[in-house]
Amino acid sequence: MTEAIKFLEPDAAILARRKEIVDDLAELVPPERLVHEPVELVPFETDGFLAYRRRPLAVVLPETTAQVAAVMKYCHRYGIPVVPRGAGTSLSGGAIPQEDAVVLGLSAMSRILDIDYANRTATVQAGVTNLSISDAVGADGFFYAPDPSSQLACTIGGNIGMNSGGAHCLKYGVTTNNLLGVKLVLVDGTVVELGGKALDTAGYDLLGVVCGSEGQLGIVTEATVRLIAKPEGARPVLFGFDSAEAAGSCVADVIGAGIVPVAIEFMDKPAIEICEAFAHAGYPLDVEALLIVEVEGSEAEMEAMLASIVEIARRHGVRTVRESQSALEAALIWKGRKSAFGATGRIADYICMDGTVPLGQLAYVLRKTSEIIDRYGLRVANVFHAGDGNMHPLILYNINDPEDAARAEAAGMEILKLCVDAGGCLTGEHGVGIEKRDLMRHQYSDVDLAQQMAVRAAFDPAWILNPSKVFPLEGRE
Amino acid sequence: MASQLTPATETEAAEIIRDHAERAAPLEIRGGGTRAGFGNAVQAAATLSSSGLSGILTYNPAEMVMTARAGTSVAEIEAALDANGQAMAFEPPDHRPIMGTTGEPTIGGLFAVNASGPRRITAGAARDSLLGVRFVNGHGEIVKAGGRVMKNVTGLDLVKLMAGSHGTLGLLTEVTFKVLPRPKTAATIVLSGLDDEAATHAMAAAMALPVEVSGAAHLPESVKSRFLSGGLPEGPATVLRVEGLEASVAVRVEKLAAAMQRFASTTRLGPEETAVLWREIRDVKPYADGTMRPLWRVSVAPSQGEKLVAALRLATGVDAFYDWQGGLVWMRMEADPEAEILRRYIRALGGGHATLVRASGAVRASVAAFEPQEPALALLSQRVKAKFDPVGILNPGRMTTGEPA
């Protein structure tokens, strides 16, 4: 694998003090919550962005906010970098450590603290998984809306760090729209509360800027999130089209007609084939593009919405329309979509890109993407959230062939630049991490970036928190 | 009389701010001035208004996104959206009636105060709709943040910081925001005769149903006659709104009414009355009374609103009604602002915050308009403010927190 992305040079003085630091950390957390043997550190070397890995100085897995605060206070005092980590599912390298850093893993803080149906909130520790919130309240008719594909494993703390989204965010919004409050440990170990059960917060919207800050402003140890009453029913429908353009203009017309489905997912032919071979979801194999449109509500409501959507699809020459007739069929349709990443992994190595484009540019960006991929002699499968323009080209390559890998990486960067040039952004839900750090200047001017970095510095003047990430290494304040 | 500066371009606005920063001369930042009197008074020799920066720049209904210069009137924006069957989901309130102001509300002013109406409880606040901004910071630099797409996690979300910062972090010059299809129809269920506590339970039960209630307010006897020209049924009114496609609203209203039978007798309002009622709730009609009697906007956990009011009633003269399922309490005091007791009770009930929206000049001079923050948060806010406006020239003192240390 190439090492195109640079890390900060580890601080030799910190590396030299490693044993002393480990001994000090042992005073702050129980022995079983400190990981320092080289072999035990291996699982913490990387996250879902597998191409890069670094062995951290040590890993602490605190059980309480007080322990997190103690570790932060210590690291702040000695200028030791800290890399926060949830379940390690980041796809942009957000949780990849560096050699002179202490990894602060929140996975042991996995208790649901309070469920309040009168106010429709859940207060949970940061290490609680996304799906377990919905599981805890599902029997009572509620759910937590943001649903990243990794929701079985990923933690709410990580979701807040990345402002995660998912297929159903078209209607319900992403993490920032569903987050009411956090307990936050600042870089010097001070514990503050931002927000709470009230809908609006006082003063500057610090909660808003902490959400999506990729572990650079503080460590979230607890969160209060919105619960939503589950709809009576939900029904996904498959639409097969002869071209991406037809599918794209169908999406635009559905929204233009005043219908906002809960999800609109797009798959191109390679993605359809890969997912069908894996999940046997009954996807049509004779079409160029597939939409999964999900509506929800009562039977009458779903019927009304679907009738309008089907009519619009027919105007765009839809070839296949398949309404799910049962819960089993509905689950199967989603299984195909949700297994896209895993299914792709069975046939090739791939990198998953994550840019967002304005809806009107979807067809153009898809066409240019395939030109870029052809030019590099690679293959791509496209699967994405068409309702909000969040694209996920999966670029297939061979990880054991360094040249192939370099080509895939270069093609990916070109595609992301294309998204920005089309009026979109570098990342819709995966975050900048290390992956897109050096492209930030393509989206933002030096002044824009300096303002962001200044705000970062207001929270963490010495750049201790997750320092290799998000912002280009040159020109930091 | 303070001098009025109304730049015609963003570049000109940046030059003005740069010039004032060099001279450390404070500027009062404003849009259309319809919320003049909001927040703490600002001492500045000059007022800088965005009202000269006007016009819708891009609007593609199929993308559900609009970009407009900050000084564009809300009326112009709403007309353009309306022509395409769309609207701002957060139902921006018009504060002129309670503030006793005139002029045109601007889209920038609206986001600068994060003004959000009844649908906030399900559709989010103004900040949730705001996707991107351009602004001039206190250095006189033009900064852009966010973008024009729904999902964007590229870098720090400065957009959220700008929303609700009351012109203390920068002069907004351009905003990009998400819009949604305007509901095709709407209906309201009125529950009659519930006291505040029972109403709170009924609203919580309604919000827990799968019928997508998009507005939940309680109008006690003291204010009820001020709505719909006195046309609501007898007794306190607890009102629940359902919106959407014709067929689905009809079905959901039936279900909601059936479920609410156990709380009170119910009546229904059709689309026209529903539109009027919720606009009156949004614009705080009962307290648009032409007075300067202290008016508070209190945000607490929805279950705590009525407890707060009940406790206050034992101590002072207060009139109140509830939006956001009880979580947004509009409170008008009889005489004094009672800030200390109000804020003490809010803390005792688990937190939230109170903003003094309107008061006489004398009261405003002595009472912090915004909720004082605990020291660590206040310090952090001050540091953030200093990163945008190190000289402290933008609306100095408007928010009690966030001034340079």
mmCIF file of C-alpha atoms in Angstrom, chain A residues 116-120 140-142 162-167 169-174 176-180 184 186 188 190-194 197-209 211-214 216-217 226 229-232 251-253 255-260 296-301 304-305 308 354 356-361 385 387-388 390 392 422-432 440 443-445 447-448 451-461 470-471 477, chain B residues 60-64 84-86 114 116 120-125 127-129 135 137-139 141-169 178-182 184 200-201 203-212 243-245 247-249 251-252 255 297 299-304 324-325 327-328 350-355 370-374 376-385 387-389 399 401-403:
data_model
loop_
_atom_site.group_PDB
_atom_site.id
_atom_site.type_symbol
_atom_site.label_atom_id
_atom_site.label_comp_id
_atom_site.label_asym_id
_atom_site.label_seq_id
_atom_site.Cartn_x
_atom_site.Cartn_y
_atom_site.Cartn_z
ATOM 1 C CA ASP A 116 -37.701 9.508 29.031
ATOM 2 C CA TYR A 117 -40.778 8.921 26.886
ATOM 3 C CA ALA A 118 -42.595 12.035 28.123
ATOM 4 C CA ASN A 119 -39.830 14.152 26.592
ATOM 5 C CA ARG A 120 -38.860 11.530 24.009
ATOM 6 C CA ASP A 140 -42.488 0.868 23.148
ATOM 7 C CA GLY A 141 -42.936 2.282 19.663
ATOM 8 C CA PHE A 142 -39.909 4.579 19.376
ATOM 9 C CA MET A 162 -18.546 12.288 12.565
ATOM 10 C CA ASN A 163 -22.097 13.725 12.471
ATOM 11 C CA SER A 164 -23.144 10.415 10.954
ATOM 12 C CA GLY A 165 -26.116 9.921 8.688
ATOM 13 C CA GLY A 166 -27.627 6.998 6.871
ATOM 14 C CA ALA A 167 -30.312 5.942 4.428
ATOM 15 C CA CYS A 169 -31.754 10.847 6.951
ATOM 16 C CA LEU A 170 -33.627 12.393 4.039
ATOM 17 C CA LYS A 171 -36.649 12.769 6.299
ATOM 18 C CA TYR A 172 -35.190 12.699 9.793
ATOM 19 C CA GLY A 173 -31.876 14.501 9.390
ATOM 20 C CA VAL A 174 -28.410 13.453 10.513
ATOM 21 C CA THR A 176 -26.759 17.008 14.549
ATOM 22 C CA ASN A 177 -30.524 17.239 13.974
ATOM 23 C CA ASN A 178 -31.200 14.505 16.536
ATOM 24 C CA LEU A 179 -28.778 15.480 19.277
ATOM 25 C CA LEU A 180 -30.030 17.513 22.238
ATOM 26 C CA LEU A 184 -18.067 16.955 27.132
ATOM 27 C CA LEU A 186 -12.521 19.562 27.481
ATOM 28 C CA ASP A 188 -7.745 20.242 30.126
ATOM 29 C CA THR A 190 -12.857 20.258 32.632
ATOM 30 C CA VAL A 191 -16.290 18.662 32.289
ATOM 31 C CA VAL A 192 -19.080 20.755 30.763
ATOM 32 C CA GLU A 193 -22.665 20.060 29.748
ATOM 33 C CA LEU A 194 -23.904 21.380 26.427
ATOM 34 C CA LYS A 197 -33.591 17.912 27.331
ATOM 35 C CA ALA A 198 -34.740 21.363 26.207
ATOM 36 C CA LEU A 199 -35.064 21.704 22.429
ATOM 37 C CA ASP A 200 -32.900 24.820 22.127
ATOM 38 C CA THR A 201 -29.656 25.648 23.908
ATOM 39 C CA ALA A 202 -28.544 28.958 25.358
ATOM 40 C CA GLY A 203 -25.698 31.073 24.017
ATOM 41 C CA TYR A 204 -23.511 30.046 21.114
ATOM 42 C CA ASP A 205 -24.407 26.720 19.542
ATOM 43 C CA LEU A 206 -21.327 24.931 20.858
ATOM 44 C CA LEU A 207 -23.192 21.628 20.621
ATOM 45 C CA GLY A 208 -23.604 22.282 16.905
ATOM 46 C CA VAL A 209 -19.896 22.763 16.347
ATOM 47 C CA CYS A 211 -21.066 17.542 16.507
ATOM 48 C CA GLY A 212 -18.975 16.521 13.519
ATOM 49 C CA SER A 213 -15.735 17.889 14.960
ATOM 50 C CA GLU A 214 -14.033 14.486 14.624
ATOM 51 C CA GLN A 216 -10.854 17.657 17.889
ATOM 52 C CA LEU A 217 -12.806 19.803 20.359
ATOM 53 C CA ARG A 226 -34.182 12.569 20.405
ATOM 54 C CA ALA A 229 -42.415 7.655 17.432
ATOM 55 C CA LYS A 230 -42.159 4.822 14.931
ATOM 56 C CA PRO A 231 -44.414 5.184 11.908
ATOM 57 C CA GLU A 232 -47.245 2.701 11.590
ATOM 58 C CA VAL A 251 -35.787 11.560 -8.047
ATOM 59 C CA ALA A 252 -35.910 15.271 -8.861
ATOM 60 C CA ASP A 253 -39.532 15.052 -9.983
ATOM 61 C CA ILE A 255 -39.239 15.858 -4.670
ATOM 62 C CA GLY A 256 -40.480 18.572 -7.011
ATOM 63 C CA ALA A 257 -43.967 17.078 -6.666
ATOM 64 C CA GLY A 258 -43.899 17.739 -2.947
ATOM 65 C CA ILE A 259 -43.240 14.189 -1.790
ATOM 66 C CA VAL A 260 -40.387 13.574 0.618
ATOM 67 C CA GLU A 296 -43.876 5.363 5.619
ATOM 68 C CA GLY A 297 -47.059 6.055 7.540
ATOM 69 C CA SER A 298 -50.444 4.396 7.629
ATOM 70 C CA GLU A 299 -51.608 2.053 4.867
ATOM 71 C CA ALA A 300 -53.724 4.805 3.334
ATOM 72 C CA GLU A 301 -50.850 7.264 3.429
ATOM 73 C CA ALA A 304 -51.397 7.610 -1.701
ATOM 74 C CA MET A 305 -47.710 8.444 -1.815
ATOM 75 C CA SER A 308 -47.930 9.366 -7.069
ATOM 76 C CA ASP A 354 -18.201 9.766 0.130
ATOM 77 C CA THR A 356 -22.178 14.953 -1.813
ATOM 78 C CA VAL A 357 -23.453 16.785 -4.881
ATOM 79 C CA PRO A 358 -26.520 18.929 -5.551
ATOM 80 C CA LEU A 359 -29.315 16.673 -6.828
ATOM 81 C CA GLY A 360 -29.370 18.398 -10.199
ATOM 82 C CA GLN A 361 -25.746 17.357 -10.777
ATOM 83 C CA HIS A 385 -28.344 8.184 -0.927
ATOM 84 C CA GLY A 387 -32.413 11.846 -1.949
ATOM 85 C CA ASP A 388 -29.722 14.015 -0.476
ATOM 86 C CA ASN A 390 -24.619 11.702 -0.945
ATOM 87 C CA HIS A 392 -20.604 6.425 -2.506
ATOM 88 C CA ALA A 422 -20.121 20.393 -9.123
ATOM 89 C CA GLY A 423 -21.214 22.449 -6.100
ATOM 90 C CA GLY A 424 -21.024 19.688 -3.504
ATOM 91 C CA CYS A 425 -18.612 18.709 -0.771
ATOM 92 C CA LEU A 426 -15.791 16.300 0.008
ATOM 93 C CA THR A 427 -17.639 14.238 2.550
ATOM 94 C CA GLY A 428 -21.319 13.741 3.295
ATOM 95 C CA GLU A 429 -21.148 11.416 6.275
ATOM 96 C CA HIS A 430 -17.792 9.656 6.659
ATOM 97 C CA GLY A 431 -15.781 12.663 7.768
ATOM 98 C CA VAL A 432 -12.475 14.124 6.637
ATOM 99 C CA MET A 440 -9.689 20.531 2.267
ATOM 100 C CA GLN A 443 -13.288 23.091 -0.929
ATOM 101 C CA TYR A 444 -12.254 25.961 1.334
ATOM 102 C CA SER A 445 -10.117 29.065 0.884
ATOM 103 C CA VAL A 447 -9.425 32.295 5.060
ATOM 104 C CA ASP A 448 -12.269 29.770 5.467
ATOM 105 C CA GLN A 451 -11.494 30.527 10.677
ATOM 106 C CA GLN A 452 -12.265 26.851 11.294
ATOM 107 C CA MET A 453 -8.825 26.248 12.741
ATOM 108 C CA ALA A 454 -9.177 29.308 14.966
ATOM 109 C CA VAL A 455 -12.381 27.866 16.416
ATOM 110 C CA ARG A 456 -10.600 24.568 16.888
ATOM 111 C CA ALA A 457 -7.854 26.419 18.747
ATOM 112 C CA ALA A 458 -10.431 28.055 21.034
ATOM 113 C CA PHE A 459 -11.137 24.548 22.342
ATOM 114 C CA ASP A 460 -7.665 23.033 22.036
ATOM 115 C CA PRO A 461 -4.950 25.696 21.725
ATOM 116 C CA VAL A 470 -9.149 17.092 9.290
ATOM 117 C CA PHE A 471 -6.912 20.105 8.632
ATOM 118 C CA GLU A 477 -2.721 28.171 13.498
ATOM 119 C CA ASN B 60 -33.971 24.959 -7.542
ATOM 120 C CA PRO B 61 -37.187 23.524 -6.068
ATOM 121 C CA ALA B 62 -36.244 19.968 -7.061
ATOM 122 C CA GLU B 63 -33.113 20.264 -4.915
ATOM 123 C CA MET B 64 -35.046 21.750 -1.975
ATOM 124 C CA ASN B 84 -43.396 26.378 -5.936
ATOM 125 C CA GLY B 85 -45.442 24.796 -3.176
ATOM 126 C CA GLN B 86 -42.558 24.957 -0.718
ATOM 127 C CA ASN B 114 -32.323 31.218 15.104
ATOM 128 C CA SER B 116 -38.123 28.969 15.032
ATOM 129 C CA ARG B 120 -39.550 23.177 15.560
ATOM 130 C CA ILE B 121 -40.652 20.246 17.701
ATOM 131 C CA THR B 122 -40.509 17.867 14.732
ATOM 132 C CA ALA B 123 -38.829 19.716 11.861
ATOM 133 C CA GLY B 124 -36.021 21.323 13.842
ATOM 134 C CA ALA B 125 -34.998 24.926 14.429
ATOM 135 C CA ARG B 127 -30.255 26.187 12.541
ATOM 136 C CA ASP B 128 -31.303 22.724 11.383
ATOM 137 C CA SER B 129 -32.335 24.107 7.991
ATOM 138 C CA PHE B 135 -20.156 36.184 6.486
ATOM 139 C CA ASN B 137 -15.877 38.313 10.550
ATOM 140 C CA GLY B 138 -14.528 40.960 12.908
ATOM 141 C CA HIS B 139 -11.256 41.155 10.976
ATOM 142 C CA GLU B 141 -12.481 38.859 6.221
ATOM 143 C CA ILE B 142 -15.072 37.180 4.016
ATOM 144 C CA VAL B 143 -15.558 33.606 5.207
ATOM 145 C CA LYS B 144 -17.701 30.843 3.803
ATOM 146 C CA ALA B 145 -18.811 27.811 5.753
ATOM 147 C CA GLY B 146 -20.946 24.792 4.966
ATOM 148 C CA GLY B 147 -22.319 24.501 1.450
ATOM 149 C CA ARG B 148 -25.528 23.944 -0.450
ATOM 150 C CA VAL B 149 -26.043 20.216 0.007
ATOM 151 C CA MET B 150 -28.050 18.407 2.695
ATOM 152 C CA LYS B 151 -25.252 16.201 3.924
ATOM 153 C CA ASN B 152 -21.883 17.789 4.513
ATOM 154 C CA VAL B 153 -19.411 16.946 7.238
ATOM 155 C CA THR B 154 -16.400 18.616 5.675
ATOM 156 C CA GLY B 155 -14.591 20.376 8.507
ATOM 157 C CA LEU B 156 -16.075 22.202 11.493
ATOM 158 C CA ASP B 157 -19.740 23.143 11.299
ATOM 159 C CA LEU B 158 -19.360 26.911 11.669
ATOM 160 C CA VAL B 159 -22.840 27.256 10.178
ATOM 161 C CA LYS B 160 -24.376 26.161 13.476
ATOM 162 C CA LEU B 161 -22.235 28.638 15.391
ATOM 163 C CA MET B 162 -23.392 31.500 13.201
ATOM 164 C CA ALA B 163 -27.066 30.580 13.676
ATOM 165 C CA GLY B 164 -28.273 32.260 16.847
ATOM 166 C CA SER B 165 -25.099 34.292 17.383
ATOM 167 C CA HIS B 166 -27.020 37.583 17.093
ATOM 168 C CA GLY B 167 -24.470 39.277 14.886
ATOM 169 C CA THR B 168 -21.701 38.933 17.467
ATOM 170 C CA LEU B 169 -19.501 36.625 15.373
ATOM 171 C CA LYS B 178 -33.055 23.707 3.031
ATOM 172 C CA VAL B 179 -36.725 24.077 2.166
ATOM 173 C CA LEU B 180 -39.476 21.476 2.160
ATOM 174 C CA PRO B 181 -42.705 20.889 0.290
ATOM 175 C CA ARG B 182 -45.456 22.915 1.949
ATOM 176 C CA LYS B 184 -50.883 20.089 1.107
ATOM 177 C CA THR B 200 -48.839 18.412 29.313
ATOM 178 C CA HIS B 201 -49.663 14.714 29.684
ATOM 179 C CA MET B 203 -49.501 16.485 24.507
ATOM 180 C CA ALA B 204 -46.816 13.955 25.462
ATOM 181 C CA ALA B 205 -49.221 11.121 24.662
ATOM 182 C CA ALA B 206 -50.050 12.676 21.291
ATOM 183 C CA MET B 207 -46.397 13.114 20.369
ATOM 184 C CA ALA B 208 -45.770 9.448 21.157
ATOM 185 C CA LEU B 209 -48.361 8.298 18.600
ATOM 186 C CA PRO B 210 -47.366 7.356 15.057
ATOM 187 C CA VAL B 211 -49.524 10.135 13.560
ATOM 188 C CA GLU B 212 -46.799 12.775 13.153
ATOM 189 C CA GLU B 243 -50.184 18.084 8.232
ATOM 190 C CA GLY B 244 -49.542 16.356 4.933
ATOM 191 C CA LEU B 245 -51.375 14.907 1.952
ATOM 192 C CA ALA B 247 -55.834 11.384 2.399
ATOM 193 C CA SER B 248 -53.231 10.865 5.054
ATOM 194 C CA VAL B 249 -54.259 13.862 7.154
ATOM 195 C CA VAL B 251 -56.767 9.214 8.440
ATOM 196 C CA ARG B 252 -54.325 10.536 11.023
ATOM 197 C CA LYS B 255 -56.684 8.240 14.885
ATOM 198 C CA ARG B 297 -39.124 33.085 25.987
ATOM 199 C CA SER B 299 -36.951 26.754 26.705
ATOM 200 C CA VAL B 300 -37.115 23.744 29.026
ATOM 201 C CA ALA B 301 -37.765 20.012 28.745
ATOM 202 C CA PRO B 302 -41.379 19.761 27.510
ATOM 203 C CA SER B 303 -42.542 17.988 30.670
ATOM 204 C CA GLN B 304 -41.193 20.799 32.871
ATOM 205 C CA TRP B 324 -43.429 22.801 21.608
ATOM 206 C CA GLN B 325 -45.412 20.350 23.715
ATOM 207 C CA GLY B 327 -41.103 23.046 26.155
ATOM 208 C CA LEU B 328 -41.391 26.603 24.827
ATOM 209 C CA GLY B 350 -33.393 20.351 35.475
ATOM 210 C CA GLY B 351 -32.147 23.144 33.264
ATOM 211 C CA GLY B 352 -33.038 25.107 30.185
ATOM 212 C CA HIS B 353 -32.857 28.803 29.563
ATOM 213 C CA ALA B 354 -34.823 32.031 29.612
ATOM 214 C CA THR B 355 -34.415 34.927 27.187
ATOM 215 C CA PHE B 370 -29.673 35.793 27.835
ATOM 216 C CA GLU B 371 -29.206 32.999 30.317
ATOM 217 C CA PRO B 372 -25.920 33.442 32.196
ATOM 218 C CA GLN B 373 -23.644 30.450 31.624
ATOM 219 C CA GLU B 374 -21.606 28.510 34.115
ATOM 220 C CA ALA B 376 -16.321 27.037 32.113
ATOM 221 C CA LEU B 377 -18.868 27.458 29.319
ATOM 222 C CA ALA B 378 -18.784 31.233 29.523
ATOM 223 C CA LEU B 379 -15.010 31.141 29.158
ATOM 224 C CA LEU B 380 -15.243 28.832 26.164
ATOM 225 C CA SER B 381 -17.843 31.103 24.538
ATOM 226 C CA GLN B 382 -15.602 34.109 25.117
ATOM 227 C CA ARG B 383 -12.710 32.315 23.435
ATOM 228 C CA VAL B 384 -14.881 31.417 20.468
ATOM 229 C CA LYS B 385 -16.080 35.026 20.168
ATOM 230 C CA LYS B 387 -11.608 33.939 17.315
ATOM 231 C CA PHE B 388 -14.169 35.704 15.138
ATOM 232 C CA ASP B 389 -13.970 39.209 16.507
ATOM 233 C CA MET B 399 -25.207 38.494 24.312
ATOM 234 C CA THR B 401 -21.684 35.759 27.262
ATOM 235 C CA GLY B 402 -19.182 35.612 24.486
ATOM 236 C CA GLU B 403 -17.531 38.987 24.941
#
